[in-house]
CSV table of C-alpha atoms in Angstrom, one decimal:
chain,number,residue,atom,x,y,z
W,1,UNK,CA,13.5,-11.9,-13.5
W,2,UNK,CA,11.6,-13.3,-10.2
W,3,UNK,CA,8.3,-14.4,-10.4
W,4,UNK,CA,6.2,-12.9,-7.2
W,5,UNK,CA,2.9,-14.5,-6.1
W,6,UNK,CA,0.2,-12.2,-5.1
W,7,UNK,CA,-2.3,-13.6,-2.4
W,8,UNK,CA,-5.6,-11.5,-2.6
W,9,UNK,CA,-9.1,-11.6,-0.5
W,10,UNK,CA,-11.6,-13.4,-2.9
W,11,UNK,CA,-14.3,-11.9,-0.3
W,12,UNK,CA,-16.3,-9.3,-1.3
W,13,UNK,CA,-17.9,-8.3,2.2
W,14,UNK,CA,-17.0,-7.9,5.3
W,15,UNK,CA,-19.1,-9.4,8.2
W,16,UNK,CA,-19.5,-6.5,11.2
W,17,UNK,CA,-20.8,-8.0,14.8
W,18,UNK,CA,-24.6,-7.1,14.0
W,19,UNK,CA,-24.3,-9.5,10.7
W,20,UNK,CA,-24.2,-6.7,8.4
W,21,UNK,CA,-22.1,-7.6,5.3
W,22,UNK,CA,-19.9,-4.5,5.0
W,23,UNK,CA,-19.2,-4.4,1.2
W,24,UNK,CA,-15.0,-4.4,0.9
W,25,UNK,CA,-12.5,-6.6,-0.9
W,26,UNK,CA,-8.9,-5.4,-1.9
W,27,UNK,CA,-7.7,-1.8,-1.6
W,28,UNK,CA,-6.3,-0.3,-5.1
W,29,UNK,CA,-3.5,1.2,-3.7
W,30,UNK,CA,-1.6,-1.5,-2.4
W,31,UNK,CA,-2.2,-3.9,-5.6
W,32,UNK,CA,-1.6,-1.2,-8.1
W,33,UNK,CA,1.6,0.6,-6.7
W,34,UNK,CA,3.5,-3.0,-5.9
W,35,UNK,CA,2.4,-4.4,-8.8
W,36,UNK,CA,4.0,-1.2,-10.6
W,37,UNK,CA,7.1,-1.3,-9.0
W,38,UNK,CA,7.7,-5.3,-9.1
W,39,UNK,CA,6.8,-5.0,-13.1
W,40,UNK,CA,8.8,-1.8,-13.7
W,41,UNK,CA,11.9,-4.0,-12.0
W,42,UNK,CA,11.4,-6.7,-14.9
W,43,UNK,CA,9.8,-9.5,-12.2
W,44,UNK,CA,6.6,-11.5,-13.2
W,45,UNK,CA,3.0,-11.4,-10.8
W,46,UNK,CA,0.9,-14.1,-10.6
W,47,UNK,CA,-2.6,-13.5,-8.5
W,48,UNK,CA,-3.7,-16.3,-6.3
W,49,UNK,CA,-7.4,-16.1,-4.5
W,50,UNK,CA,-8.7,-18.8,-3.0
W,51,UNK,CA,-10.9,-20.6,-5.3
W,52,UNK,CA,-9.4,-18.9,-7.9
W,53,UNK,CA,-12.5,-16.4,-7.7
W,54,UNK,CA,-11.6,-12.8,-9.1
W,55,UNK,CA,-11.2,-10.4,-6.6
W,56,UNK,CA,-13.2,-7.6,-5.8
W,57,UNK,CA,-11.4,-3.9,-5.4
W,58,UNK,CA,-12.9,-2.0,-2.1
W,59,UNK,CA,-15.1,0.9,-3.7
W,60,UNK,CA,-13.5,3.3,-1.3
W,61,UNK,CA,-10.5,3.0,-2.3
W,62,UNK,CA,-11.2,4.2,-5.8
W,63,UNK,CA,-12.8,7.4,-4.0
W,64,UNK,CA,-11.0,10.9,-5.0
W,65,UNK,CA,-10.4,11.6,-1.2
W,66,UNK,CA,-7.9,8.9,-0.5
W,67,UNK,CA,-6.2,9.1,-3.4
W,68,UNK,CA,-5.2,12.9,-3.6
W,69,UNK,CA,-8.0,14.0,-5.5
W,70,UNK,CA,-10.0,13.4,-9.0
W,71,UNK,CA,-7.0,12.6,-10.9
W,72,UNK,CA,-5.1,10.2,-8.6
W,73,UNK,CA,-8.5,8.5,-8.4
W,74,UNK,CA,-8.6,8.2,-12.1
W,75,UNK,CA,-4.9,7.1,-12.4
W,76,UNK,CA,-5.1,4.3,-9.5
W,77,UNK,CA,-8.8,2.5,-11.7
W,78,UNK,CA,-7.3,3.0,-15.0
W,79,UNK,CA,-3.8,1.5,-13.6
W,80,UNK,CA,-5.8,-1.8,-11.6
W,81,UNK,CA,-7.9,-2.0,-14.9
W,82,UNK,CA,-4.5,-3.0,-17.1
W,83,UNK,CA,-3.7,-5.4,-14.6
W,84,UNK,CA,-4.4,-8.7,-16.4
W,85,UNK,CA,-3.4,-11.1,-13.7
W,86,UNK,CA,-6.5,-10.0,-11.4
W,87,UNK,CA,-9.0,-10.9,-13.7
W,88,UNK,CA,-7.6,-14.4,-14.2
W,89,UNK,CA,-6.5,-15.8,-10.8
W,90,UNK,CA,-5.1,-18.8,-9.9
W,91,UNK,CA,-6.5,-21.0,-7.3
W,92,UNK,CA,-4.8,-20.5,-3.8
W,93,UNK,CA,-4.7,-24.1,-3.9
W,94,UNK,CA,-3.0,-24.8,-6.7
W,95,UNK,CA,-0.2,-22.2,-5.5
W,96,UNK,CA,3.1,-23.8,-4.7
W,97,UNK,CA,5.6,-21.4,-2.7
W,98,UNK,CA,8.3,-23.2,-4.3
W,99,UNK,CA,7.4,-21.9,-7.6
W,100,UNK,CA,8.0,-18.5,-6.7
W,101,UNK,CA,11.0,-16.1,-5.7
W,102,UNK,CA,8.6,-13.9,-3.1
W,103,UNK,CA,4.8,-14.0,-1.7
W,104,UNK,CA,3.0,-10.6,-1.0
W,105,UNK,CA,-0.4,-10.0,0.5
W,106,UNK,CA,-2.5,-6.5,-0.5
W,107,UNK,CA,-4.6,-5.2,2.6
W,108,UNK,CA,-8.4,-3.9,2.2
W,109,UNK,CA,-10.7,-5.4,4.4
W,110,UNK,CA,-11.8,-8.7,2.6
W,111,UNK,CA,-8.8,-10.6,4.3
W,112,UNK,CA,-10.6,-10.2,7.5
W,113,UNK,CA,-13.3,-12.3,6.1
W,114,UNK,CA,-11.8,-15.3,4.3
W,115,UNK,CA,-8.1,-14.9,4.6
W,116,UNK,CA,-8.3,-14.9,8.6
W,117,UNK,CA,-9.4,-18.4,8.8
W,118,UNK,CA,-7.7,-19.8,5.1
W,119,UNK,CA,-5.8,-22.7,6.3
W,120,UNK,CA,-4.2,-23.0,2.5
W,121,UNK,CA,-3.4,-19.7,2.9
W,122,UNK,CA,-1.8,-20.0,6.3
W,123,UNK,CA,0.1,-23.1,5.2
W,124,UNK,CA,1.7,-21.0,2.3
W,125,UNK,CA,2.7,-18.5,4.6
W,126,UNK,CA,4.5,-21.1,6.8
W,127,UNK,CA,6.5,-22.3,4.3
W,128,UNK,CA,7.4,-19.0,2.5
W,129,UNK,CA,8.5,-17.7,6.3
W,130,UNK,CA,10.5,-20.3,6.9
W,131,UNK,CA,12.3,-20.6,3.0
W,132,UNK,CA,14.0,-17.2,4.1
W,133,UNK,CA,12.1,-16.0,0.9
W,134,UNK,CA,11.3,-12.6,1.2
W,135,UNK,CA,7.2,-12.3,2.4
W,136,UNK,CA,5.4,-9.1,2.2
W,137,UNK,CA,2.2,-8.4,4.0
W,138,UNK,CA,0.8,-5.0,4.4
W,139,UNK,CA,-2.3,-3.2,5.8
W,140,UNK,CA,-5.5,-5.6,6.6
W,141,UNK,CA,-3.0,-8.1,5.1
W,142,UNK,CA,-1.2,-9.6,8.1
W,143,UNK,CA,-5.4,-10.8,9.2
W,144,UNK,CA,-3.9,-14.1,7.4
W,145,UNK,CA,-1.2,-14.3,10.0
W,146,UNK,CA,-4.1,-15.5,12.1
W,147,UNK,CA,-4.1,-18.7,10.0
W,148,UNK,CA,-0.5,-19.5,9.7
W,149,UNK,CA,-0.1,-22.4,12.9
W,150,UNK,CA,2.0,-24.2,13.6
W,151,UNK,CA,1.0,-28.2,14.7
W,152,UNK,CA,1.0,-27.3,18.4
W,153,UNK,CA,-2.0,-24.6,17.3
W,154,UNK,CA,0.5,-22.1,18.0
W,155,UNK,CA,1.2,-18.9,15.4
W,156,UNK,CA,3.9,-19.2,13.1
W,157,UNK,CA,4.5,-15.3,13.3
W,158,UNK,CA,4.3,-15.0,17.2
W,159,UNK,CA,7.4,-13.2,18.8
W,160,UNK,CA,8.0,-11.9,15.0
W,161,UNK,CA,7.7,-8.2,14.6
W,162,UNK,CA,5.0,-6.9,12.3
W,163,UNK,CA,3.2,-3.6,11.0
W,164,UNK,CA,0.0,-4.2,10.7
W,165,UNK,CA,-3.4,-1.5,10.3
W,166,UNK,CA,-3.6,0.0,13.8
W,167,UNK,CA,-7.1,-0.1,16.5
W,168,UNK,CA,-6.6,3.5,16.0
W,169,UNK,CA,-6.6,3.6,12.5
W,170,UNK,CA,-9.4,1.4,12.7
W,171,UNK,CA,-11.4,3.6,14.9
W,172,UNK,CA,-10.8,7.1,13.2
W,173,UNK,CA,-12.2,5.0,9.8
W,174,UNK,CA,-15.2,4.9,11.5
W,175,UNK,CA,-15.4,0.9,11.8
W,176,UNK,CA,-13.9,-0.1,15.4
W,177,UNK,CA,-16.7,-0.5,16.9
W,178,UNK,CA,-19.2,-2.2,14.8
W,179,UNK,CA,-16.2,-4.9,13.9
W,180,UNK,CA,-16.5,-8.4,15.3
W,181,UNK,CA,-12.2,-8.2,16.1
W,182,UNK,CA,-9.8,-5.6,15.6
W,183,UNK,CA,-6.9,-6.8,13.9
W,184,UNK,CA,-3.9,-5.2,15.8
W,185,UNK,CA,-5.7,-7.0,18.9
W,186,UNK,CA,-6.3,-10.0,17.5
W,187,UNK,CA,-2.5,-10.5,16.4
W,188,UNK,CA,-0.7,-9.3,19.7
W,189,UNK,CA,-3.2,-12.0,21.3
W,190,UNK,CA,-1.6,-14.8,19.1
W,191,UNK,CA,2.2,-13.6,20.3
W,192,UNK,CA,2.9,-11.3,16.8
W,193,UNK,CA,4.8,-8.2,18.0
W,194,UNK,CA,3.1,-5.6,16.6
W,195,UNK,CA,4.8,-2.5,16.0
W,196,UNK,CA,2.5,0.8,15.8
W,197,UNK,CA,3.8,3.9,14.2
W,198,UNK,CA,1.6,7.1,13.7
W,199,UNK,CA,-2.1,6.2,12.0
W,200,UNK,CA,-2.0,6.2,8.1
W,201,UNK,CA,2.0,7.8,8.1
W,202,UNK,CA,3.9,5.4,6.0
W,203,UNK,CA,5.3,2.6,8.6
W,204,UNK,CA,7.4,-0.6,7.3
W,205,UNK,CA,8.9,-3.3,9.6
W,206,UNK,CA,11.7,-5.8,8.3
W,207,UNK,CA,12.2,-8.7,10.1
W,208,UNK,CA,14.3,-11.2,8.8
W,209,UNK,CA,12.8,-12.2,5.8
W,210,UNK,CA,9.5,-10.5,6.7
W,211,UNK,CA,8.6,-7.4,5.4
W,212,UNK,CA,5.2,-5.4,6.5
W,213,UNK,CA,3.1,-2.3,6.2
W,214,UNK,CA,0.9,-0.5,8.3
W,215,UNK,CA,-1.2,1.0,5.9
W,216,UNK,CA,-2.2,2.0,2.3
W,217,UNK,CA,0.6,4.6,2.3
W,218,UNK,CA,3.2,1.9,3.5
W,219,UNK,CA,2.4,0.2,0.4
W,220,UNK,CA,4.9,1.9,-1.9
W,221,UNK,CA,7.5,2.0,0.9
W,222,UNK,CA,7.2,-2.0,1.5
W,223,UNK,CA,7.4,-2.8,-2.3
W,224,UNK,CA,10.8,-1.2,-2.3
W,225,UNK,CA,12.1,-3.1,0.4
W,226,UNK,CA,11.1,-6.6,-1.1
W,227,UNK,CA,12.9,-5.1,-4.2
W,228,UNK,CA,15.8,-4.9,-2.4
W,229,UNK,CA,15.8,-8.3,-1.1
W,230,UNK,CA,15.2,-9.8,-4.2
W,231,UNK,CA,18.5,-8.1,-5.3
């Protein structure tokens, strides 16, 4: 059994370039069907947030039309609400990437907000890219790429290549051009090698150690390949 640490947004808004707080946090999808798979495959999950704050789940992400209808919708809330470990999070802080066999970020939009700019967080990541444990990042997710440096204020990631949530996924959700930075920019401006496959068609890079999604429906996908690497 491996023990998997789960890094989750603790934000539940996302700032837009007017100042509006754009309500978000977590998307269900890409907790519930990991989480699924990593426990159906015997390993343990521990949730870390920073501050150790319970994290909020993205409204829209509960909504029947992006989950296949009424019933998916009801399957994916009653599925994140038997997940014990998100309502009692560890503190980011306290997380130690040596305790763990694999790290893996869920997406939503709340890692734009406070994952983005967490330095614990882009510490963690360092080190779990460069123990040749297997990292997962999918979605919104790689935003807290942006925080992984390295002491020359360089990115730990750049020249790595990545999936990540797409300017044009961004813009046919509606929220390109009211956001402050588009994520796929933002990354491919600090050296990531971003790798864009159709918008919302399941797309998963492997790089090394490195595993990513492009979006909700990579989620599945990208918890299959960490599977594999964790043998």
């Amino acid at each position: 059994m491996s023990k998997i640490l789960f890094v989750m947004t603790g934000a539940d808004h996302w700032t837009l370039a007017d100042g509006t707080k754009h309500p978000t946090g977590f998307w269900a999808e890409e907790v519930v069907a990991p989480y699924e798979a990593f426990k159906a495959a015997g390993h343990e999950v521990v949730v870390a947030t920073p501050g150790g704050v319970a994290p909020t789940v993205d409204a829209g992400s509960l909504a029947p039309e992006v989950n296949g209808g009424r019933e998916g919708a009801d399957k994916v809330a009653a599925a994140l609400a038997s997940i014990g470990e998100i309502q009692h999070p560890i503190s980011l802080e306290d997380a130690r990437p040596a305790d763990y066999d694999a790290v893996f970020y869920p997406g939503g939009h709340g890692p734009m907000e406070d994952l983005a700019v967490d330095t614990t967080s882009g510490r963690l990541l360092v080190d779990t890219l460069r123990s040749g444990k297997p990292l997962g990042v999918v979605c919104h997710g790689p935003a807290a790429l942006l925080a992984a440096t390295d002491a020359d204020g360089s990115n730990a990631f750049a020249g790595r290549k990545v999936a990540a949530f797409t300017n044009a996924e961004e813009t046919q959700a509606g929220l390109a051009e009211k956001a402050k930075w588009l994520l796929e920019t933002r990354l491919v401006e600090a050296g990531v090698d971003v790798q864009v496959g159709e918008p919302w068609a399941p797309h998963v890079v492997v790089d090394g150690n490195l595993v990513t999604g492009q979006n909700p429906s990579s989620s599945a996908p990208l918890a299959a390949e960490l599977l594999k690497k964790l043998g």
